[in-house]
Coordinates of C-alpha atoms in Angstrom, one line a residue:
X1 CA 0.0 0.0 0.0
X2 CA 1.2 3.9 -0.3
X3 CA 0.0 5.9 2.9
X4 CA -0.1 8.8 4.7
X5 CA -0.9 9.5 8.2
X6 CA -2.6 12.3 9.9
X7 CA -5.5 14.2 11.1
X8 CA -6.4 16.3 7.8
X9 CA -9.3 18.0 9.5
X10 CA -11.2 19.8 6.3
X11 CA -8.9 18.2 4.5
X12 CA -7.6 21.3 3.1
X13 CA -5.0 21.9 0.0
X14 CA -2.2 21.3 2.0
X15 CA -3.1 18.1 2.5
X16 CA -4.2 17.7 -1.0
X17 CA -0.1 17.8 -1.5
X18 CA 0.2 14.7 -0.1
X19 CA -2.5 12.9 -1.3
X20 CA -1.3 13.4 -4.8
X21 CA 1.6 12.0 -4.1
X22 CA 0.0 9.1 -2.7
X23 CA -2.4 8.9 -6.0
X24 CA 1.0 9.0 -7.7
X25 CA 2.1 6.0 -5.9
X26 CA 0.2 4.0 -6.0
X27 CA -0.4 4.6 -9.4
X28 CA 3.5 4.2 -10.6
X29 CA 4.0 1.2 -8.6
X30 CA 0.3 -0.7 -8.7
X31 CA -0.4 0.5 -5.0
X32 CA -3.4 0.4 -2.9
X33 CA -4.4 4.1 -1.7
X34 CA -4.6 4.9 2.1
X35 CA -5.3 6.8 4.5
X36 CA -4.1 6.7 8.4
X37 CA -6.2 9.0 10.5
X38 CA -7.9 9.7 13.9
X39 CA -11.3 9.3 15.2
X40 CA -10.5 12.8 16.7
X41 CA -8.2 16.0 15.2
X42 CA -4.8 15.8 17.4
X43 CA -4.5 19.4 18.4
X44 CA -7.8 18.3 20.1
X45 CA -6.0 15.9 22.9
X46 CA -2.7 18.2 22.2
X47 CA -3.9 21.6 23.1
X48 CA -7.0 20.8 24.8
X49 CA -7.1 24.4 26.0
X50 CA -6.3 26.3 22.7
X51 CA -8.4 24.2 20.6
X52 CA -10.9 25.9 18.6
X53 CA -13.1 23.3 17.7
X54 CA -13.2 20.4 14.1
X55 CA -13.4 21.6 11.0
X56 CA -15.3 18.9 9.8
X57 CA -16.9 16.1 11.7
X58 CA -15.7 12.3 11.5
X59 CA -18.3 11.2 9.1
X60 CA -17.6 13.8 6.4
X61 CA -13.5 13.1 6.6
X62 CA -14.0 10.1 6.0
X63 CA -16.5 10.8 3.3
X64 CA -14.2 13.2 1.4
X65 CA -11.4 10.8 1.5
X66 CA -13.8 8.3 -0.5
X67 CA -14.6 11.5 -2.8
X68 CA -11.1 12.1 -3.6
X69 CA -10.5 8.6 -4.8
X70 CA -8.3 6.7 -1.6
X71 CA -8.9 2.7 -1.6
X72 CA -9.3 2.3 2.1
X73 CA -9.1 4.3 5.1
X74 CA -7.3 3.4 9.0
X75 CA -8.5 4.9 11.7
X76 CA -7.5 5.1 15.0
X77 CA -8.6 6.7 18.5
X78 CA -6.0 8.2 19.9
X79 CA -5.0 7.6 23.5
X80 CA -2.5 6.9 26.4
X81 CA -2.1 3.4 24.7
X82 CA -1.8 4.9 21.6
X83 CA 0.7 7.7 22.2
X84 CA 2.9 5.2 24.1
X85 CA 3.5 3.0 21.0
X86 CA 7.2 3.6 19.4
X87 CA 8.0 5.0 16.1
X88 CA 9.6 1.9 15.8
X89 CA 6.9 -0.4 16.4
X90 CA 4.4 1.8 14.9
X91 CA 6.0 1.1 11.6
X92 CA 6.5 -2.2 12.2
X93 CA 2.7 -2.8 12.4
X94 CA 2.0 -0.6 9.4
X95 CA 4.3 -3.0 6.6
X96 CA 2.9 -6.1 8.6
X97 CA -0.9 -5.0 8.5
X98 CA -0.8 -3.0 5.4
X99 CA 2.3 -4.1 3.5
X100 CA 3.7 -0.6 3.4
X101 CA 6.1 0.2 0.4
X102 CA 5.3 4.3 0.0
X103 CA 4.7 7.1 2.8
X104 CA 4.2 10.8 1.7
X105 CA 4.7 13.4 4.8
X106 CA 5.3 16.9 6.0
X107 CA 8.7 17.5 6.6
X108 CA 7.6 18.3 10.2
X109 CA 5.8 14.8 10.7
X110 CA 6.6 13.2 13.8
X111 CA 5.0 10.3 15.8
X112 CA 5.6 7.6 18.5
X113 CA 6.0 8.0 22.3
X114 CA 6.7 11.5 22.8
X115 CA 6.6 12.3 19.7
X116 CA 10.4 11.4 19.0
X117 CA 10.5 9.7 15.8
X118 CA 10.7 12.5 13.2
X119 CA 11.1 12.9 9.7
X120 CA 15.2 12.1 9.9
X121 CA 14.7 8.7 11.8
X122 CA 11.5 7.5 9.8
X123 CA 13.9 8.0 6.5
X124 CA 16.5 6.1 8.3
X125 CA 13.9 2.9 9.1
X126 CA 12.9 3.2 5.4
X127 CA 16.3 2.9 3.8
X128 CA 17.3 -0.5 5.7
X129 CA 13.6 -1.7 5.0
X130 CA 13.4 -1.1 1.0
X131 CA 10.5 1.7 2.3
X132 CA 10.0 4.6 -0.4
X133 CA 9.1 7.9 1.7
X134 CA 8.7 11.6 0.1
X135 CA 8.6 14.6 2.6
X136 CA 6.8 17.6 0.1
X137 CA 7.6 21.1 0.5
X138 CA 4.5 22.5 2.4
X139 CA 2.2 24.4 0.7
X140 CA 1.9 27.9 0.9
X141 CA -0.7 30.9 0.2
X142 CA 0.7 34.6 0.5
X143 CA 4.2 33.1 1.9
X144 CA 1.8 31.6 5.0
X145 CA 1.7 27.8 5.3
X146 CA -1.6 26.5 4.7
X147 CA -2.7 24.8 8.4
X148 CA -5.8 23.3 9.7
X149 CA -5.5 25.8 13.4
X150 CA -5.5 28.8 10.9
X151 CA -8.5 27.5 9.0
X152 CA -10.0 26.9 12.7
X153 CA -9.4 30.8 12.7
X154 CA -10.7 31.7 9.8
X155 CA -14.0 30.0 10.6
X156 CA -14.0 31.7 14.0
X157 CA -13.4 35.3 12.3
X158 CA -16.6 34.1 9.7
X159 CA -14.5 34.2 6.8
X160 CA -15.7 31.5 4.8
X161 CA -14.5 32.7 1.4
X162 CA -11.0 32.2 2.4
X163 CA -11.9 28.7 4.3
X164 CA -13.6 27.6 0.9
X165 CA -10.3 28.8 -1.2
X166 CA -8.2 26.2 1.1
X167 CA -10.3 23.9 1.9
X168 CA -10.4 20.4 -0.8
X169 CA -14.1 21.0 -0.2
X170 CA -16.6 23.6 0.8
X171 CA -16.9 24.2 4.1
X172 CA -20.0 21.8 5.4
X173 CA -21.9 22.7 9.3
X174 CA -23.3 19.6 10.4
X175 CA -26.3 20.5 12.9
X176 CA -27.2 18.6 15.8
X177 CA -30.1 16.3 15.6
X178 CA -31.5 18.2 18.9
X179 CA -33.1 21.6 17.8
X180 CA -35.6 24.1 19.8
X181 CA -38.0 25.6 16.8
X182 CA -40.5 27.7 19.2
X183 CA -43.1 27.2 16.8
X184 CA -41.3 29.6 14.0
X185 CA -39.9 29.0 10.6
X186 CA -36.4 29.0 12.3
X187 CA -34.3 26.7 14.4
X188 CA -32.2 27.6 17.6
X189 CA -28.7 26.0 18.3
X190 CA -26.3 26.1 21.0
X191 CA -23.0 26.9 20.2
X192 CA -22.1 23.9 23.0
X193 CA -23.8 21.4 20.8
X194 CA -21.2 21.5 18.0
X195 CA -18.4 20.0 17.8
X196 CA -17.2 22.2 14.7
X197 CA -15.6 25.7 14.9
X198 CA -18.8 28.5 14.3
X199 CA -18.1 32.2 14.4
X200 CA -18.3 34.2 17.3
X201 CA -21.7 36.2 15.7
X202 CA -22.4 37.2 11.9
X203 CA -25.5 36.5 9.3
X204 CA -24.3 34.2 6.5
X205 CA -26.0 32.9 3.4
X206 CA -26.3 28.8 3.1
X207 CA -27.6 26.0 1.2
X208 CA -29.3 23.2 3.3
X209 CA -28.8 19.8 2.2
X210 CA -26.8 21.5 -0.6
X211 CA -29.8 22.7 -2.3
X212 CA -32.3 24.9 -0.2
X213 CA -31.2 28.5 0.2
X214 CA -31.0 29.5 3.8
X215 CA -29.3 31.9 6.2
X216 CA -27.8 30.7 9.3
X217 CA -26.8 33.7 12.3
X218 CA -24.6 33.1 14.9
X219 CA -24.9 35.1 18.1
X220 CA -22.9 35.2 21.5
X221 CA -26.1 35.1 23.5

């Protein structure tokens, strides 16, 4: 298989980097497609108190992989069990599992305990096991790297125009199935039931179900 591990809440274009060179992969060498990702966004479990909120929820990452042509999809939660696995022996359970031959990565990619087996080391474990790896440049927009936490900031301003110029996808709200309608045309949210970033107050236009036209305001009350 030909992989690549990590998060990609939205997925945005950054990540679309990699995935190309996944597609190319697997295409060159007659490679299954994967994805390695988490139940949960990282930045969720690694700065609890910063963390703005998803992007997009589990249902629609995994859908948008499927969308942009993967072959399968790991996922994982991630926990103390989890994060206590080596680099190593992370590894060694990806080419037994998956039969690894390709991994695509941001040069900044790091995993295992403590997050100690970086980009340097992982080449290192490739070389003696005949394991083709690729570390792309990251992706840029106006000399700023493209990152999920500045997307998450993005939505929180209310700019959506710029979240739907780096996003693989337009930007999708999934509402919880508990509403309050008070007998009016409109439905009432709390901001506690999501589990996605929403802005802090603003009236935007929307399409419900991708097709009926709406507008959806967020207020601080």
């Amino acid at each position: 298989s030909a992989l690549t591990i990590g998060s990609f809440d939205g997925p945005h274009k950054g990540h679309k980097v990699l995935f190309e060179h996944v597609f190319n992969a697997g295409k060159s060498y007659g490679l299954k497609k994967g994805v390695f990702t988490f139940t949960e966004p990282l930045p969720k479990f690694k700065h609890k108190e910063s963390y703005l909120g998803h992007i997009s929820v589990f249902e629609n990452r995994i859908l948008n992989f499927e969308r942009l042509g993967f072959d399968f999809v790991i996922v994982a939660e991630f926990n103390e069990d989890f994060a206590s696995i080596s680099g190593k022996d992370f590894f060694d359970i990806l080419l037994s599992k998956v039969n690894l031959k390709y991994l695509a990565e941001g040069k900044d990619f790091k995993c295992g305990s403590k997050g100690l087996f970086n980009a340097e080391m992982i080449s290192g474990y490739a070389q003696k096991r005949k394991l083709k790896v690729d570390f792309p440049d990251l992706v840029l927009t106006g000399n700023v790297r493209i990152s999920s936490s500045s997307i998450r900031q993005l939505l929180k301003d209310g700019d959506f125009e710029k979240v739907n110029g780096l996003l693989c996808f337009p930007f999708v709200l999934n509402l919880p199935a508990v509403y309050e309608n008070n007998g009016k045309e409109h439905f009432v949210y709390q901001k506690k039931d999501f589990s996605q970033v929403t802005p802090s107050s603003g009236e935007f236009f929307c399409r419900v179900n991708d097709s009926v036209k709406a507008k959806i305001v967020f207020s601080q009350a």
